[in-house]
CSV table of C-alpha atoms and ligand atoms in Angstrom, one decimal:
chain,number,residue,atom,x,y,z
K,1,UNK,CA,0.0,0.0,0.0
K,2,UNK,CA,1.2,3.5,-0.7
K,3,UNK,CA,2.2,5.5,2.2
K,4,UNK,CA,0.4,8.8,2.4
K,5,UNK,CA,1.7,11.9,4.1
K,6,UNK,CA,0.2,12.8,7.4
K,7,UNK,CA,-2.2,15.7,7.2
K,8,UNK,CA,-0.8,18.6,9.2
K,9,UNK,CA,-3.0,20.5,11.7
K,10,UNK,CA,-4.9,23.3,9.9
K,11,UNK,CA,-5.8,20.9,7.0
K,12,UNK,CA,-9.4,20.6,6.0
K,13,UNK,CA,-11.4,17.4,6.2
K,14,UNK,CA,-14.5,17.2,4.0
K,15,UNK,CA,-17.5,15.3,5.2
K,16,UNK,CA,-20.3,14.2,3.0
K,17,UNK,CA,-23.5,14.3,5.1
K,18,UNK,CA,-24.4,16.7,7.8
K,19,UNK,CA,-26.1,14.6,10.5
K,20,UNK,CA,-25.0,13.9,14.1
K,21,UNK,CA,-22.3,11.5,13.0
K,22,UNK,CA,-20.7,14.3,10.9
K,23,UNK,CA,-21.2,16.7,13.8
K,24,UNK,CA,-19.4,14.5,16.2
K,25,UNK,CA,-16.6,13.7,13.7
K,26,UNK,CA,-16.1,17.4,13.2
K,27,UNK,CA,-15.8,18.0,16.9
K,28,UNK,CA,-13.2,15.2,17.1
K,29,UNK,CA,-11.4,16.7,14.1
K,30,UNK,CA,-11.3,20.1,15.8
K,31,UNK,CA,-9.6,18.6,18.8
K,32,UNK,CA,-6.8,17.5,16.6
K,33,UNK,CA,-6.5,20.9,15.0
K,34,UNK,CA,-8.3,20.1,11.7
K,35,UNK,CA,-11.0,22.1,10.1
K,36,UNK,CA,-14.1,20.5,8.6
K,37,UNK,CA,-16.1,21.3,5.6
K,38,UNK,CA,-19.5,19.7,5.5
K,39,UNK,CA,-21.3,18.9,2.3
K,40,UNK,CA,-25.0,18.2,2.7
K,41,UNK,CA,-28.3,19.0,0.9
K,42,UNK,CA,-30.1,19.9,4.2
K,43,UNK,CA,-30.8,23.5,5.2
K,44,UNK,CA,-30.0,23.1,8.9
K,45,UNK,CA,-27.7,20.1,9.1
K,46,UNK,CA,-26.5,19.5,12.7
K,47,UNK,CA,-22.9,19.3,11.5
K,48,UNK,CA,-22.9,22.8,10.0
K,49,UNK,CA,-23.1,24.4,13.5
K,50,UNK,CA,-19.7,23.0,14.5
K,51,UNK,CA,-17.7,23.2,11.3
K,52,UNK,CA,-15.5,25.8,9.8
K,53,UNK,CA,-17.4,25.8,6.5
K,54,UNK,CA,-20.1,24.0,4.6
K,55,UNK,CA,-21.7,23.6,1.2
K,56,UNK,CA,-25.5,23.1,1.0
K,57,UNK,CA,-26.1,21.4,-2.3
K,58,UNK,CA,-27.5,18.2,-3.7
K,59,UNK,CA,-25.1,15.2,-3.9
K,60,UNK,CA,-25.6,15.3,-7.7
K,61,UNK,CA,-24.4,18.9,-8.1
K,62,UNK,CA,-21.0,18.4,-10.0
K,63,UNK,CA,-20.0,22.0,-9.9
K,64,UNK,CA,-20.6,22.2,-6.1
K,65,UNK,CA,-18.7,18.9,-5.7
K,66,UNK,CA,-15.8,20.1,-7.7
K,67,UNK,CA,-15.6,23.2,-5.6
K,68,UNK,CA,-15.9,21.2,-2.4
K,69,UNK,CA,-13.0,18.9,-3.6
K,70,UNK,CA,-10.8,22.0,-4.2
K,71,UNK,CA,-11.3,23.1,-0.7
K,72,UNK,CA,-10.6,19.9,1.3
K,73,UNK,CA,-7.5,17.8,1.8
K,74,UNK,CA,-9.3,14.5,2.3
K,75,UNK,CA,-12.9,13.5,2.4
K,76,UNK,CA,-15.1,10.9,4.1
K,77,UNK,CA,-18.9,10.3,4.4
K,78,UNK,CA,-21.1,10.0,7.4
K,79,UNK,CA,-24.3,9.1,5.6
K,80,UNK,CA,-24.6,5.7,4.1
K,81,UNK,CA,-27.0,6.7,1.3
K,82,UNK,CA,-24.6,9.3,-0.3
K,83,UNK,CA,-24.9,8.2,-3.9
K,84,UNK,CA,-21.9,6.1,-5.0
K,85,UNK,CA,-21.6,8.3,-8.1
K,86,UNK,CA,-20.9,11.2,-5.8
K,87,UNK,CA,-17.9,9.5,-4.2
K,88,UNK,CA,-16.8,8.2,-7.6
K,89,UNK,CA,-16.9,11.8,-8.9
K,90,UNK,CA,-14.8,13.1,-6.0
K,91,UNK,CA,-12.3,10.2,-5.9
K,92,UNK,CA,-10.0,11.5,-8.8
K,93,UNK,CA,-10.1,15.0,-7.3
K,94,UNK,CA,-9.4,14.3,-3.6
K,95,UNK,CA,-8.7,11.1,-1.5
K,96,UNK,CA,-12.0,9.7,-0.2
K,97,UNK,CA,-11.9,7.2,2.7
K,98,UNK,CA,-13.6,4.7,3.0
K,99,UNK,CA,-13.9,4.3,-0.8
K,100,UNK,CA,-16.8,3.9,-3.2
K,101,UNK,CA,-16.7,0.1,-3.4
K,102,UNK,CA,-17.4,-0.4,0.3
K,103,UNK,CA,-20.1,2.2,0.2
K,104,UNK,CA,-21.7,0.3,-2.8
K,105,UNK,CA,-21.6,-3.0,-0.8
K,106,UNK,CA,-23.0,-1.4,2.4
K,107,UNK,CA,-25.9,0.2,0.6
K,108,UNK,CA,-27.5,-3.0,-0.5
K,109,UNK,CA,-28.5,-5.8,1.9
K,110,UNK,CA,-28.0,-8.5,-0.7
K,111,UNK,CA,-24.5,-7.4,-1.6
K,112,UNK,CA,-23.7,-7.0,2.1
K,113,UNK,CA,-24.8,-10.6,2.8
K,114,UNK,CA,-22.9,-11.9,-0.2
K,115,UNK,CA,-19.8,-10.1,1.0
K,116,UNK,CA,-20.0,-11.7,4.5
K,117,UNK,CA,-20.4,-15.1,2.9
K,118,UNK,CA,-17.4,-14.5,0.7
K,119,UNK,CA,-15.2,-13.8,3.7
K,120,UNK,CA,-16.6,-16.8,5.6
K,121,UNK,CA,-18.8,-14.9,8.1
K,122,UNK,CA,-22.2,-16.6,8.7
K,123,UNK,CA,-25.4,-14.6,8.0
K,124,UNK,CA,-29.1,-15.4,8.3
K,125,UNK,CA,-30.5,-17.6,5.5
K,126,UNK,CA,-31.9,-15.2,2.9
K,127,UNK,CA,-33.3,-14.8,-0.6
K,128,UNK,CA,-33.8,-11.8,-2.9
K,129,UNK,CA,-37.1,-11.0,-4.6
K,130,UNK,CA,-37.8,-8.4,-7.3
K,131,UNK,CA,-41.4,-9.3,-8.0
K,132,UNK,CA,-44.5,-10.4,-6.1
K,133,UNK,CA,-44.1,-14.0,-7.5
K,134,UNK,CA,-40.4,-13.9,-6.5
K,135,UNK,CA,-41.4,-12.8,-3.0
K,136,UNK,CA,-43.7,-15.8,-2.6
K,137,UNK,CA,-40.9,-18.1,-3.8
K,138,UNK,CA,-38.3,-16.4,-1.5
K,139,UNK,CA,-40.6,-16.8,1.5
K,140,UNK,CA,-41.0,-20.5,0.7
K,141,UNK,CA,-37.3,-21.0,0.3
K,142,UNK,CA,-36.3,-19.2,3.5
K,143,UNK,CA,-39.2,-20.5,5.6
K,144,UNK,CA,-41.6,-18.7,8.0
K,145,UNK,CA,-41.5,-16.7,10.1
K,146,UNK,CA,-39.3,-14.4,8.1
K,147,UNK,CA,-38.4,-10.7,8.0
K,148,UNK,CA,-38.7,-8.9,4.7
K,149,UNK,CA,-36.7,-5.7,4.1
K,150,UNK,CA,-36.1,-3.4,1.2
K,151,UNK,CA,-32.6,-4.1,-0.1
K,152,UNK,CA,-31.7,-0.5,-0.1
K,153,UNK,CA,-32.4,2.6,2.1
K,154,UNK,CA,-33.8,1.0,5.3
K,155,UNK,CA,-32.7,2.4,8.6
K,156,UNK,CA,-34.0,2.3,12.2
K,157,UNK,CA,-36.2,-0.6,11.3
K,158,UNK,CA,-38.0,1.3,8.5
K,159,UNK,CA,-38.8,-0.6,5.3
K,160,UNK,CA,-39.2,-4.0,7.0
K,161,UNK,CA,-42.0,-6.3,8.0
K,162,UNK,CA,-42.4,-9.7,9.7
K,163,UNK,CA,-44.0,-12.4,7.6
K,164,UNK,CA,-45.8,-15.4,9.0
K,165,UNK,CA,-48.2,-18.0,7.6
K,166,UNK,CA,-51.1,-15.6,7.5
K,167,UNK,CA,-49.3,-12.6,5.8
K,168,UNK,CA,-50.8,-11.3,2.5
K,169,UNK,CA,-47.7,-11.2,0.4
K,170,UNK,CA,-49.4,-9.3,-2.4
K,171,UNK,CA,-50.3,-6.5,0.0
K,172,UNK,CA,-46.8,-6.5,1.5
K,173,UNK,CA,-45.2,-6.2,-1.9
K,174,UNK,CA,-47.3,-3.1,-2.5
K,175,UNK,CA,-46.8,-1.7,1.0
K,176,UNK,CA,-43.0,-1.9,0.7
K,177,UNK,CA,-43.2,0.0,-2.6
K,178,UNK,CA,-42.9,-2.8,-5.3
K,179,UNK,CA,-39.1,-2.7,-5.1
K,180,UNK,CA,-36.4,-5.2,-4.6
K,181,UNK,CA,-36.7,-7.0,-1.3
K,182,UNK,CA,-34.6,-9.4,0.8
K,183,UNK,CA,-36.4,-12.1,2.8
K,184,UNK,CA,-34.4,-13.2,5.9
K,185,UNK,CA,-35.0,-16.1,8.3
K,186,UNK,CA,-35.9,-14.8,11.7
K,187,UNK,CA,-32.9,-15.4,13.9
K,188,UNK,CA,-33.6,-16.6,17.4
K,189,UNK,CA,-31.0,-14.4,18.9
K,190,UNK,CA,-30.2,-14.2,22.7
K,191,UNK,CA,-28.5,-10.9,22.2
K,192,UNK,CA,-27.5,-8.3,19.7
K,193,UNK,CA,-24.0,-6.8,19.6
K,194,UNK,CA,-21.8,-4.9,17.2
K,195,UNK,CA,-18.1,-4.9,16.5
K,196,UNK,CA,-16.6,-1.6,15.4
K,197,UNK,CA,-13.3,-2.0,13.6
K,198,UNK,CA,-10.9,0.8,12.7
K,199,UNK,CA,-8.1,0.5,10.2
K,200,UNK,CA,-5.4,3.0,9.6
K,201,UNK,CA,-3.6,3.7,6.3
K,202,UNK,CA,-0.7,1.6,7.5
K,203,UNK,CA,-3.0,-1.5,7.8
K,204,UNK,CA,-3.2,-1.5,11.6
K,205,UNK,CA,-6.6,-2.8,12.7
K,206,UNK,CA,-8.2,-2.3,16.1
K,207,UNK,CA,-11.6,-3.4,17.3
K,208,UNK,CA,-13.4,-1.5,20.1
K,209,UNK,CA,-14.7,-3.6,23.1
K,210,UNK,CA,-17.9,-5.3,22.0
K,211,UNK,CA,-21.1,-3.7,23.2
K,212,UNK,CA,-24.5,-5.3,23.9
K,213,UNK,CA,-27.2,-3.6,22.0
K,214,UNK,CA,-30.9,-3.4,22.9
K,215,UNK,CA,-33.4,-2.2,20.3
K,216,UNK,CA,-36.8,-0.7,21.0
K,217,UNK,CA,-39.4,-0.2,18.2
K,218,UNK,CA,-36.7,-1.1,15.7
K,219,UNK,CA,-34.3,1.7,16.9
K,220,UNK,CA,-31.2,1.2,19.0
K,221,UNK,CA,-32.1,2.0,22.6
K,222,UNK,CA,-29.0,1.2,24.7
K,223,UNK,CA,-25.5,-0.1,24.2
K,224,UNK,CA,-23.8,-1.5,27.3
K,225,UNK,CA,-20.1,-2.1,27.6
K,226,UNK,CA,-18.8,-4.5,28.7
K,227,UNK,CA,-21.6,-6.5,27.3
K,228,UNK,CA,-21.1,-9.5,29.6
K,229,UNK,CA,-20.4,-11.9,26.7
K,230,UNK,CA,-18.5,-15.1,26.8
K,231,UNK,CA,-14.8,-14.6,25.8
K,232,UNK,CA,-15.2,-17.1,23.0
K,233,UNK,CA,-18.0,-15.1,21.5
K,234,UNK,CA,-16.0,-11.9,21.8
K,235,UNK,CA,-13.2,-13.5,19.9
K,236,UNK,CA,-15.6,-14.5,17.1
K,237,UNK,CA,-17.0,-11.0,17.0
K,238,UNK,CA,-13.6,-9.4,16.9
K,239,UNK,CA,-12.5,-11.7,14.2
K,240,UNK,CA,-15.5,-10.7,12.1
K,241,UNK,CA,-14.7,-7.0,12.4
K,242,UNK,CA,-11.0,-7.6,11.6
K,243,UNK,CA,-11.7,-9.8,8.6
K,244,UNK,CA,-14.2,-7.4,7.2
K,245,UNK,CA,-11.9,-4.4,7.6
K,246,UNK,CA,-9.0,-6.2,6.0
K,247,UNK,CA,-11.1,-7.6,3.1
K,248,UNK,CA,-12.1,-4.1,2.0
K,249,UNK,CA,-8.7,-2.4,2.7
K,250,UNK,CA,-10.6,-0.1,5.0
K,251,UNK,CA,-9.2,3.3,5.9
K,252,UNK,CA,-11.7,4.5,8.5
K,253,UNK,CA,-14.4,3.0,10.7
K,254,UNK,CA,-16.6,0.0,10.0
K,255,UNK,CA,-19.3,-1.3,12.2
K,256,UNK,CA,-20.8,-4.8,11.8
K,257,UNK,CA,-24.0,-5.5,13.6
K,258,UNK,CA,-24.2,-9.0,15.0
K,259,UNK,CA,-26.7,-11.5,16.3
K,260,UNK,CA,-25.6,-13.9,19.0
K,261,UNK,CA,-27.6,-17.1,18.7
K,262,UNK,CA,-28.8,-19.4,21.4
K,263,UNK,CA,-26.3,-22.0,20.3
K,264,UNK,CA,-23.3,-19.7,20.7
K,265,UNK,CA,-22.8,-18.6,17.1
K,266,UNK,CA,-22.2,-15.0,15.9
K,267,UNK,CA,-24.0,-14.0,12.7
K,268,UNK,CA,-23.5,-10.7,10.8
K,269,UNK,CA,-26.6,-8.7,10.2
K,270,UNK,CA,-25.5,-5.6,8.4
K,271,UNK,CA,-22.5,-3.2,8.2
K,272,UNK,CA,-22.0,0.5,8.2
K,273,UNK,CA,-18.8,2.1,6.8
K,274,UNK,CA,-18.8,5.0,9.2
K,275,UNK,CA,-19.1,5.7,12.9
K,276,UNK,CA,-22.1,3.9,14.3
K,277,UNK,CA,-24.7,4.7,16.9
K,278,UNK,CA,-23.7,1.6,18.9
K,279,UNK,CA,-20.2,3.2,19.2
K,280,UNK,CA,-21.3,6.5,20.8
K,281,UNK,CA,-20.2,5.2,24.2
K,282,UNK,CA,-16.6,5.4,23.1
K,283,UNK,CA,-16.8,9.2,23.4
K,284,UNK,CA,-16.7,9.0,27.2
K,285,UNK,CA,-15.9,5.3,28.0
K,286,UNK,CA,-12.9,4.7,25.8
K,287,UNK,CA,-9.4,6.2,25.5
K,288,UNK,CA,-10.1,7.2,21.8
K,289,UNK,CA,-13.6,7.7,20.4
K,290,UNK,CA,-14.8,6.2,17.2
K,291,UNK,CA,-14.9,9.7,15.8
K,292,UNK,CA,-11.3,10.5,16.6
K,293,UNK,CA,-10.3,7.1,15.2
K,294,UNK,CA,-12.0,8.0,11.9
K,295,UNK,CA,-10.2,11.4,11.8
K,296,UNK,CA,-6.9,9.7,12.6
K,297,UNK,CA,-7.3,7.0,10.0
K,298,UNK,CA,-8.2,9.3,7.1
K,299,UNK,CA,-5.5,11.9,8.2
K,300,UNK,CA,-2.8,9.3,8.1
K,301,UNK,CA,-2.2,9.5,11.9
K,302,UNK,CA,-1.7,6.3,13.9
K,303,UNK,CA,-4.8,4.9,15.6
K,304,UNK,CA,-5.4,5.6,19.3
K,305,UNK,CA,-5.9,3.0,21.9
K,306,UNK,CA,-9.4,1.4,22.1
K,307,UNK,CA,-9.3,0.4,25.8
K,308,UNK,CA,-12.3,0.9,28.0
K,309,UNK,CA,-11.4,3.4,30.7
K,310,UNK,CA,-14.4,3.0,33.0
K,311,UNK,CA,-15.8,-0.1,34.7
K,312,UNK,CA,-19.0,0.2,32.7
K,313,UNK,CA,-20.7,2.6,30.3
K,314,UNK,CA,-24.3,2.5,29.1
K,315,UNK,CA,-25.2,4.6,26.1
K,316,UNK,CA,-28.9,5.5,25.9
K,317,UNK,CA,-30.4,7.2,22.8
K,318,UNK,CA,-32.7,10.2,23.3
K,319,UNK,CA,-35.4,9.7,20.7
K,320,UNK,CA,-38.0,12.4,20.0
K,321,UNK,CA,-39.4,13.9,23.2
K,322,UNK,CA,-37.0,11.9,25.4
K,323,UNK,CA,-34.5,14.7,24.8
K,324,UNK,CA,-36.8,17.0,26.8
K,325,UNK,CA,-35.2,15.4,29.8
K,326,UNK,CA,-31.9,17.2,29.0
K,327,UNK,CA,-31.9,19.2,32.2
K,328,UNK,CA,-32.4,16.3,34.5
K,329,UNK,CA,-29.7,14.3,32.6
K,330,UNK,CA,-27.3,17.1,32.7
K,331,UNK,CA,-27.7,17.1,36.5
K,332,UNK,CA,-26.8,13.4,36.9
K,333,UNK,CA,-23.3,13.1,38.3
K,334,UNK,CA,-22.0,10.3,36.1
K,335,UNK,CA,-23.9,11.1,32.9
K,336,UNK,CA,-22.4,12.7,29.9
K,337,UNK,CA,-25.1,14.3,27.7
K,338,UNK,CA,-24.7,14.8,24.0
K,339,UNK,CA,-27.3,16.7,22.0
K,340,UNK,CA,-27.3,17.1,18.3
K,341,UNK,CA,-28.7,20.6,18.0
K,342,UNK,CA,-31.7,19.4,15.9
K,343,UNK,CA,-34.5,22.0,15.8
K,344,UNK,CA,-37.5,19.7,15.7
K,345,UNK,CA,-38.0,16.7,18.0
K,346,UNK,CA,-40.1,14.5,15.6
K,347,UNK,CA,-41.2,11.1,16.9
K,348,UNK,CA,-38.5,8.5,16.2
K,349,UNK,CA,-35.9,11.1,15.5
K,350,UNK,CA,-32.5,10.7,17.2
K,351,UNK,CA,-32.0,14.0,19.1
K,352,UNK,CA,-29.1,13.0,21.3
K,353,UNK,CA,-27.7,10.4,23.6
K,354,UNK,CA,-26.4,10.0,27.1
K,355,UNK,CA,-23.4,8.0,28.3
K,356,UNK,CA,-23.8,6.9,31.9
K,357,UNK,CA,-20.5,5.9,33.4
K,358,UNK,CA,-19.6,3.6,36.3
K,359,UNK,CA,-16.1,4.6,37.3
O,1,ATP,N1,-33.1,-11.7,10.4
O,1,ATP,C1,-33.5,-11.2,11.6
O,1,ATP,N2,-33.8,-12.0,12.6
O,1,ATP,C2,-34.2,-11.4,13.8
O,1,ATP,N3,-34.3,-10.1,14.0
O,1,ATP,C3,-33.9,-9.3,13.1
O,1,ATP,C4,-33.5,-9.8,11.8
O,1,ATP,N4,-33.2,-8.7,11.0
O,1,ATP,C5,-33.4,-7.6,11.8
O,1,ATP,N5,-33.9,-7.9,13.0
O,1,ATP,C6,-34.2,-7.0,14.1
O,1,ATP,O1,-34.5,-5.7,13.5
O,1,ATP,C7,-33.5,-4.8,13.9
O,1,ATP,C8,-33.2,-3.8,12.7
O,1,ATP,O2,-32.8,-4.5,11.6
O,1,ATP,P1,-31.6,-4.0,10.6
O,1,ATP,O3,-30.5,-3.7,11.5
O,1,ATP,O4,-31.4,-5.0,9.6
O,1,ATP,O5,-32.4,-2.8,10.0
O,1,ATP,P2,-32.1,-1.2,10.0
O,1,ATP,O6,-33.4,-0.6,9.6
O,1,ATP,O7,-30.9,-1.0,9.1
O,1,ATP,O8,-31.8,-0.8,11.5
O,1,ATP,P3,-30.7,0.2,12.0
O,1,ATP,O9,-30.7,1.4,11.2
O,1,ATP,O10,-31.2,0.4,13.4
O,1,ATP,O11,-29.4,-0.6,12.0
O,1,ATP,C9,-32.3,-5.6,14.3
O,1,ATP,O12,-31.4,-4.9,15.1
O,1,ATP,C10,-32.9,-6.8,15.0
O,1,ATP,O13,-33.4,-6.4,16.2
O,2,MG,MG1,-29.2,-2.4,12.0
């Protein structure tokens, strides 16, 4: 691999996407003396508030993208649905990490599963369907109960439905928008976890301690670290993170969501080539946060340590009106409050999170 120069302080990091992940990455970058330039189509992107500069333009605007590229020294993305074409357009103009190939894989649940299978990581039995008839066949092949998801663009449990013997598949095909679907067997998991791997330009890989994730209404509710998992499971999970990061020549952060089965197996669910909600605990519970690791990786700096520095940390998301509790949380002695500066607390919207520490 070619050795890149280290970006000196004062350099500018470009971030595609202006949500909370970009915001927290920009804060970490500022700590290391870097400036951030956010590129997002939104009018009031949370990351704009904490960054040196921003461009508000569609991801398809080539003039704006060219201008952006001329103003940044390296670029990354914080939003998984940035069009691959946008990253491909930028790549000859400025280094973009992680690259377009990983983004393309992570945007499609079928490609993602095929990737895991290729690197020897088990996944739920699945079948793809691009018609109503194919959906019926896929459900038969996978067996019921099953979970049907759109292959692209789902998040926080959106674009998914459970299917059992009584489900009207024709109605479901219409309800999910007559688009390509993936049918997955329902995994009887005893726990959910995620492994967050970081890989530097020199090939060093580190995996953060593995957290236990609890979802509520299809949205991550808490991540607890340590997760209380058996050491053998932790080794499997870490191996999955390392293998995935190495297979894609990652420069940056990659999260793999995992199911822990009753019989002690670790299956991959999906992956995200960016900092992940289940890694927000690292801001206060870890020597180096996932955001700082991303900044270090793409700037050519060595990675920081990933050691836990508290006895336990529990990250709790503040969804919608839950963020109204900000004052009480700010008054808790061992709580670290993080708010994203979003103007409107719509139901289901991630407004912030709190890391509760046991020292
Ligand atoms: N095959 C499966 N078997 C059992 N439960 C599942 C399966 N797939 C998804 N789930 C449950 O639904 C949750 C959301 O699924 P998934 O992560 O695939 O979708 P998502 O919309 O991308 O969610 P997020 O954005 O929160 O990661 C999982 O964390 C898990 O609790
Ligand atoms: Mg998920």
